[in-house]
Short mmCIF file of N, CA, C and O in Angstrom, two decimals:
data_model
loop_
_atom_site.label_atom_id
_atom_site.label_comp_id
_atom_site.label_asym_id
_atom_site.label_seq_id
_atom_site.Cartn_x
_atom_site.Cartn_y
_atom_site.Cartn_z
N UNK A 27 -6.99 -1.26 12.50
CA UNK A 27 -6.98 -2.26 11.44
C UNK A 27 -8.24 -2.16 10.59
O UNK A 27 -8.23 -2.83 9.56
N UNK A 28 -9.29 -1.45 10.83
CA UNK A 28 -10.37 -1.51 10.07
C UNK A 28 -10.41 -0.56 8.55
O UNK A 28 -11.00 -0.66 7.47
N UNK A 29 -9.47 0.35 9.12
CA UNK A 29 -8.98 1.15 7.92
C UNK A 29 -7.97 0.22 7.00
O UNK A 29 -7.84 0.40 5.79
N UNK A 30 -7.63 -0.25 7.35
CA UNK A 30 -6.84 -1.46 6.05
C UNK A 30 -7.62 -2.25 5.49
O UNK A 30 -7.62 -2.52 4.29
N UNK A 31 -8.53 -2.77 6.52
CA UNK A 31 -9.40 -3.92 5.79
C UNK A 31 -10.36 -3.06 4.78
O UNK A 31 -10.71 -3.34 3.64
N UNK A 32 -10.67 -1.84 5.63
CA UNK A 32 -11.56 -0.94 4.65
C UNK A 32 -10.90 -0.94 3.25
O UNK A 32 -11.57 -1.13 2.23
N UNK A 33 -9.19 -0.66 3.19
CA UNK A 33 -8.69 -0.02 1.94
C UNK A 33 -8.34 -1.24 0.87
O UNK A 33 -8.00 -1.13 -0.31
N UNK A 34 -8.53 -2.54 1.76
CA UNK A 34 -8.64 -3.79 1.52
C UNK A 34 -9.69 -4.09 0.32
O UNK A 34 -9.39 -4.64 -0.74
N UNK A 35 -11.00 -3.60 0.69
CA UNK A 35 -11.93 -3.83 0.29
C UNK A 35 -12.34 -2.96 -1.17
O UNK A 35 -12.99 -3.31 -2.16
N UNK A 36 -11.80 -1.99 -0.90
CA UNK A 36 -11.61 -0.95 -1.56
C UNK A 36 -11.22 -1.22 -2.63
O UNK A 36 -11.78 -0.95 -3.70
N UNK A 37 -9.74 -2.05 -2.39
CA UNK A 37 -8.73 -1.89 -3.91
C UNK A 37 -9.24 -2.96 -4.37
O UNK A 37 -8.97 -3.06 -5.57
N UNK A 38 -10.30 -4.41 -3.73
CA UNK A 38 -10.68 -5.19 -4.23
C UNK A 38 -11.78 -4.60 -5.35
O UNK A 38 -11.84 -5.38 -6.30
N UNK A 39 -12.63 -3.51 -5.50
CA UNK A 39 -13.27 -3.25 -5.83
C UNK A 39 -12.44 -2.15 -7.10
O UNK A 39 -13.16 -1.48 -7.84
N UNK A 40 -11.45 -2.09 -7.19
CA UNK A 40 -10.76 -1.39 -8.13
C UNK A 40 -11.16 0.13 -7.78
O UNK A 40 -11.36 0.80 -8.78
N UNK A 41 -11.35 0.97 -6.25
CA UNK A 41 -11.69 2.24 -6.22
C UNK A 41 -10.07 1.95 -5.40
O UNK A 41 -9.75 1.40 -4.34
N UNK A 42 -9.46 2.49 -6.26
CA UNK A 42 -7.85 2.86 -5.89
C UNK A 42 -7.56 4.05 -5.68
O UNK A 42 -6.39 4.13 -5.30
N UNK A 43 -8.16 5.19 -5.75
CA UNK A 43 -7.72 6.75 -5.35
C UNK A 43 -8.26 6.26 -3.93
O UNK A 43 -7.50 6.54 -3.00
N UNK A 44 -9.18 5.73 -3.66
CA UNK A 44 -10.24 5.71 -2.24
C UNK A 44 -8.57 4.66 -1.46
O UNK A 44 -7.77 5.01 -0.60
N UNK A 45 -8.63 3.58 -2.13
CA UNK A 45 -7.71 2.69 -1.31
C UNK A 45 -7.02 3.23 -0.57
O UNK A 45 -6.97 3.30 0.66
N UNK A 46 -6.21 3.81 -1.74
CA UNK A 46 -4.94 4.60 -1.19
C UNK A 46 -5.11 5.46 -0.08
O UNK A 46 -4.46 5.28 0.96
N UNK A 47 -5.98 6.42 -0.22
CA UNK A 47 -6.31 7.21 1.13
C UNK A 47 -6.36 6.79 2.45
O UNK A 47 -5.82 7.32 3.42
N UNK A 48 -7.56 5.02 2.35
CA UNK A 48 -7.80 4.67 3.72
C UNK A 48 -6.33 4.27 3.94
O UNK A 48 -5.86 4.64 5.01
N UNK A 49 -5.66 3.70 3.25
CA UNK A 49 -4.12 2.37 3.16
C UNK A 49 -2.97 3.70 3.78
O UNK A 49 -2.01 3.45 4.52
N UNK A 50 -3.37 5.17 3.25
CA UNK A 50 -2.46 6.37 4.03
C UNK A 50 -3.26 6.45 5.26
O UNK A 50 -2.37 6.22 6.08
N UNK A 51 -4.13 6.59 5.82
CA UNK A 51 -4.43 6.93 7.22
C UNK A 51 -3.83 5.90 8.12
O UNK A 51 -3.30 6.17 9.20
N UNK A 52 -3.95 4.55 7.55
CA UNK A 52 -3.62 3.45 8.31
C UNK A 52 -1.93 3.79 8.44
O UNK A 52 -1.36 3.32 9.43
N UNK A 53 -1.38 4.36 7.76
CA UNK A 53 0.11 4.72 7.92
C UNK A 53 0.57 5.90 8.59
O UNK A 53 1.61 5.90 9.26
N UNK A 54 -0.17 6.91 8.45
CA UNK A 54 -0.77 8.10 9.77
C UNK A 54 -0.67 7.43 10.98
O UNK A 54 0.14 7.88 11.79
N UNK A 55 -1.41 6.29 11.33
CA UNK A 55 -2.26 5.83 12.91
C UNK A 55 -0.50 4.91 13.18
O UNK A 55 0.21 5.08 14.17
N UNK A 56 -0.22 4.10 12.13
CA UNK A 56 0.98 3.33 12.42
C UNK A 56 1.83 3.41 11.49
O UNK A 56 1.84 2.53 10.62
N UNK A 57 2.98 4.74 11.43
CA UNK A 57 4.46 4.63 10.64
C UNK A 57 4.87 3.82 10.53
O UNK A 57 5.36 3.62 9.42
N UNK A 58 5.04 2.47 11.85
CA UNK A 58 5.83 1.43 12.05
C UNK A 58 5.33 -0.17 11.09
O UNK A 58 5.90 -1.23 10.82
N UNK A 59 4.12 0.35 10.85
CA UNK A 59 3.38 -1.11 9.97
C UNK A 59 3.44 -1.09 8.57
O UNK A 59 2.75 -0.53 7.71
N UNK A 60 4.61 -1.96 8.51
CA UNK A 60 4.97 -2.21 7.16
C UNK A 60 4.22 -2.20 5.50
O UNK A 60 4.49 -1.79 4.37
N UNK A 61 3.16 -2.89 6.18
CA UNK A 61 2.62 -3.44 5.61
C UNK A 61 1.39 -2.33 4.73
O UNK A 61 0.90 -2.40 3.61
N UNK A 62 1.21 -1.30 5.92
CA UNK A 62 0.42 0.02 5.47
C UNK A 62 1.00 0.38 3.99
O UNK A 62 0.15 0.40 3.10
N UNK A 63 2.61 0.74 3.56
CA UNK A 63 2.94 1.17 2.72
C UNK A 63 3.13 0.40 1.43
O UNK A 63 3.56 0.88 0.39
N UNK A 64 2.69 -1.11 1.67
CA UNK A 64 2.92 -2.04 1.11
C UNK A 64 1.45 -1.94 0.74
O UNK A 64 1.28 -1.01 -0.05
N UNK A 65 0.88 -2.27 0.90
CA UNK A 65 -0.82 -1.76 0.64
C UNK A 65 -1.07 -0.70 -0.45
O UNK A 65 -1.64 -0.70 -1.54
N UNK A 66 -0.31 0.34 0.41
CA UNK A 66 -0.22 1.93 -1.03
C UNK A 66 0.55 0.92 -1.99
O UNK A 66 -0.16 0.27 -2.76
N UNK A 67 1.37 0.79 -2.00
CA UNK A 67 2.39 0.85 -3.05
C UNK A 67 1.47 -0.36 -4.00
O UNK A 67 1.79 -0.38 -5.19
N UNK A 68 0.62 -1.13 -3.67
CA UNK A 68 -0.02 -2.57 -4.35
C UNK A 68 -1.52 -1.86 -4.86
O UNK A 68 -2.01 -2.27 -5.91
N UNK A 69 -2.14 -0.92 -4.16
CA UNK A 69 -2.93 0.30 -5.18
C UNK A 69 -2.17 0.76 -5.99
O UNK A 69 -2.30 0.39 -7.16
N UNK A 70 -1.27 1.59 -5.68
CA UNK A 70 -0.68 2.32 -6.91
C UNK A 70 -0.45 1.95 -8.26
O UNK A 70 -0.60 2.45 -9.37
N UNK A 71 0.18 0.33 -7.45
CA UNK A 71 1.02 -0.54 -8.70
C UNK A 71 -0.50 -0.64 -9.82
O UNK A 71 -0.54 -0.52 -11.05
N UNK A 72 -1.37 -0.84 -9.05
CA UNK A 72 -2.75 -1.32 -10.09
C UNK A 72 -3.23 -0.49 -10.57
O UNK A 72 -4.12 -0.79 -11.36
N UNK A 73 -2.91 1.01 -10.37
CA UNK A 73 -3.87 2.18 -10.97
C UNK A 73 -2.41 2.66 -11.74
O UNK A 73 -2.32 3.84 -12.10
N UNK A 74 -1.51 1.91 -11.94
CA UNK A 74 -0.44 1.98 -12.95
C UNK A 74 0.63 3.15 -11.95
O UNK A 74 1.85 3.09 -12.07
N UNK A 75 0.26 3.71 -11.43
CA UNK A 75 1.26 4.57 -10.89
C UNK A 75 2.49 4.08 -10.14
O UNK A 75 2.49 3.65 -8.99
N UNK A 76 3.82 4.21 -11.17
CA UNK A 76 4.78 2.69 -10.73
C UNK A 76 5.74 3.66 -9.78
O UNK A 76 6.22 3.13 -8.78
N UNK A 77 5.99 4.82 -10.01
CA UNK A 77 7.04 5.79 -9.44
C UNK A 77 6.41 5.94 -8.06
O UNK A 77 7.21 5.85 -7.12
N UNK A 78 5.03 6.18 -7.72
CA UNK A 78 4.83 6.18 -6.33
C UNK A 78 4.68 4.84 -5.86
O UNK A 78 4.71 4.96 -4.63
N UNK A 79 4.58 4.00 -6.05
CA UNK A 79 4.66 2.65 -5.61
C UNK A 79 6.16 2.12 -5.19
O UNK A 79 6.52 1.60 -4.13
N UNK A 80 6.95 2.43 -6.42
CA UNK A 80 8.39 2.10 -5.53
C UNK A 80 8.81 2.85 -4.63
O UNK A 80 9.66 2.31 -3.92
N UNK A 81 8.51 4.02 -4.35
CA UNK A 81 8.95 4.68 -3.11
C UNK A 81 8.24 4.39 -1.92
O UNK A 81 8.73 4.84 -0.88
N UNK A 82 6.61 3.38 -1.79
CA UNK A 82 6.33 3.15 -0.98
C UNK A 82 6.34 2.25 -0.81
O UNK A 82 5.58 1.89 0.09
N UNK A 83 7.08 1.30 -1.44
CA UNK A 83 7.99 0.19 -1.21
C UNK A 83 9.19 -0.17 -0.58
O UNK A 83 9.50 -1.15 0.10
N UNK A 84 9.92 1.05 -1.05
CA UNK A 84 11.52 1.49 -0.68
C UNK A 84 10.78 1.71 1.00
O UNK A 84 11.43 1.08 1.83
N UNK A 85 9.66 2.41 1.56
CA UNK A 85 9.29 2.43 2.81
C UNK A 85 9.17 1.18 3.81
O UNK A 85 9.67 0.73 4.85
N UNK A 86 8.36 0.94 3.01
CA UNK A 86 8.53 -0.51 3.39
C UNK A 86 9.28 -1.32 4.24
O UNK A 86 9.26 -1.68 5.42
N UNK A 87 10.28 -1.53 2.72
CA UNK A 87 11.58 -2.63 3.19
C UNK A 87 12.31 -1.61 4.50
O UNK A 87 12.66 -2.03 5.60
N UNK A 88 12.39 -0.40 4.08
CA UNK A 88 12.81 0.31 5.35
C UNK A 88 12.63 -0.16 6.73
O UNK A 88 13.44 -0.25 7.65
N UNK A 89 11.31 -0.46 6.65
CA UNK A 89 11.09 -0.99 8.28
C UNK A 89 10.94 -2.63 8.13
O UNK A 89 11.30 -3.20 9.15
N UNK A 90 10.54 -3.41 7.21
CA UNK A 90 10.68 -4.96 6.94
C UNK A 90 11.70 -5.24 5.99
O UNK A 90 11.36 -5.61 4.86
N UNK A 91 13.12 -5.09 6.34
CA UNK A 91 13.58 -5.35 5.01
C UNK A 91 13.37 -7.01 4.05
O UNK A 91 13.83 -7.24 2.93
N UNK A 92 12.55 -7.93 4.89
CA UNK A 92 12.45 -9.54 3.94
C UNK A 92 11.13 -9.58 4.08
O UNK A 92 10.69 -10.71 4.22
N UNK A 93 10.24 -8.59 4.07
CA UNK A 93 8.67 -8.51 3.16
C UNK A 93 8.94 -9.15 2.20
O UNK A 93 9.79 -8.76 1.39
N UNK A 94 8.29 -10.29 2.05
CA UNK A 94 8.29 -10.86 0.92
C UNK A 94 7.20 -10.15 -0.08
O UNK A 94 7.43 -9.82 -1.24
N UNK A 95 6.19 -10.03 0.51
CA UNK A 95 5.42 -8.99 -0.63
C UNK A 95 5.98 -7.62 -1.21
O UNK A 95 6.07 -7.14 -2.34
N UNK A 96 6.23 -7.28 -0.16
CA UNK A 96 7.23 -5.70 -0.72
C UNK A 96 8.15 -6.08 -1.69
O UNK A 96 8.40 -5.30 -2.61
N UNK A 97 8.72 -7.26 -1.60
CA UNK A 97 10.01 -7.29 -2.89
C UNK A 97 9.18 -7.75 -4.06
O UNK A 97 9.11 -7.16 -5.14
N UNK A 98 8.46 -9.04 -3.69
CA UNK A 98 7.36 -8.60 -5.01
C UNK A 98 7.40 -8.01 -5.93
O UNK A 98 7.86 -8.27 -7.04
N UNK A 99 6.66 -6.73 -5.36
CA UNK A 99 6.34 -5.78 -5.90
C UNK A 99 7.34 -4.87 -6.68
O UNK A 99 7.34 -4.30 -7.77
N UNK A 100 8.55 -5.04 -5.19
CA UNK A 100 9.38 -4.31 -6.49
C UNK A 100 9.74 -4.79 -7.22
O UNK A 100 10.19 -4.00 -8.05
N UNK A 101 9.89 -6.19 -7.63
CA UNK A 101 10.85 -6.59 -8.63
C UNK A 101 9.64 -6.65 -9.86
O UNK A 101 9.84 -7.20 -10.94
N UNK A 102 8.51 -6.08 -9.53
CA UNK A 102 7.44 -6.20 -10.27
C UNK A 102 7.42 -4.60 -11.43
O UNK A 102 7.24 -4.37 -12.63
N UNK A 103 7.78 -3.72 -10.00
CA UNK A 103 8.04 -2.44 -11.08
C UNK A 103 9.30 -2.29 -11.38
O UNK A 103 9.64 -1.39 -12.16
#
């Protein structure tokens, strides 16, 4: 979890190439945590990159399909 909070901290700070990286390792360590790809996909969305964000969204709901943040987002892009 420290790598999320890290990528946490990160995207708070608007270093979103960095986010993304720690927010992918954290999805490396746990495929199963939703929330990892939901993280990418909420960098992405902010560094405008909307095409990789919905696919790591579409991940997402894959494993949470009533993330309420994940739909968010998509209905955002």
């Amino acid at each position: 979890m420290r790598w999320n909070n890290y990528g946490i901290g990160l995207l708070d700070a608007q270093q979103y190439a960095d986010s993304v990286r720690a927010f992918e390792r954290v999805a490396r360590l746990r495929p199963d945590y939703a929330d990892a790809y939901t993280n990418i996909a909420v960098a992405e969305f902010s560094w405008q990159r909307y095409g990789t964000a919905r696919t790591n969204l579409e991940k997402s709901l894959a494993i949470a399909p009533r993330n309420a943040r994940a739909l968010y987002y998509l209905a955002l892009v």
